[in-house]
Amino acid sequence: MATLTTTITESIPDLVDGTTRSNVISEDYTVDDILERIVTIGTAEVTLYTTHATVAQGGVFNDNFVKYARISNMHASQTLTIRVTNAGADEALFKIKAGESFILNGHDDMCSFNEGTANATLHAISSVKAAGSGAGTPVEIFVASSNS
């Protein structure tokens, strides 16, 4: 068991009075397993990782125990399209520009992508897939999970 610490830092000079506005958000997660790798993908969609209600193996995580996931587009100019699918078969697409990252905190009962429903049933994230805008798009995947 280890502690993963994530930190987001935001800083911008205020153009009106010259002061700097900044914020630091830090979170600690107790984790037992991590997946960290760089894959090079093309324009065909590939599965980065999946989750399951009970089974954890290889690139499959228990959806109840995923604490943090980051997908980073490491290409200098190409975009990356991320497809997040939940257990209710709802999907959402996200465009990640060159050098940017996409972060998910937790996966259990996290999302519903049904349009226009204020009281939607939330489902666990079941898969994360990606496709590049061109050949040879390097993608860094980092997933941290616990055993309970």
Coordinates of N, CA and C in Angstrom, one line a residue, residues 7 18 25 30 34 38 40 43 48 53 63 111-112:
T7 N -1.3 17.0 -7.4 CA -1.4 18.4 -7.2 C -1.7 19.1 -8.4
G18 N -2.2 44.0 -11.1 CA -0.8 43.5 -11.0 C -0.6 42.3 -10.1
I25 N -4.5 22.7 -5.4 CA -5.4 21.7 -4.9 C -4.6 20.4 -4.9
T30 N -4.9 6.4 -1.2 CA -4.2 5.2 -0.8 C -4.4 4.2 -1.9
I34 N -0.9 0.2 -9.7 CA -0.9 1.3 -10.7 C -0.6 0.6 -12.1
I38 N 3.2 4.1 -21.8 CA 3.0 5.0 -23.0 C 2.8 4.1 -24.2
T40 N 1.6 4.1 -28.4 CA 1.5 5.0 -29.6 C 0.4 4.4 -30.4
T43 N -5.2 6.4 -35.9 CA -6.5 6.9 -36.0 C -7.6 5.9 -35.7
L48 N -7.8 1.7 -23.9 CA -6.7 2.1 -23.0 C -6.8 1.2 -21.8
A53 N -16.9 -5.0 -12.3 CA -17.4 -4.9 -10.9 C -16.6 -5.7 -9.9
D63 N -14.0 -1.4 -10.8 CA -14.5 0.0 -10.9 C -14.8 0.6 -9.6
C111 N -20.9 8.6 -13.6 CA -21.4 9.4 -14.7 C -22.7 8.9 -15.4
S112 N -23.4 9.8 -15.9 CA -24.5 9.5 -16.8 C -24.4 10.5 -18.0

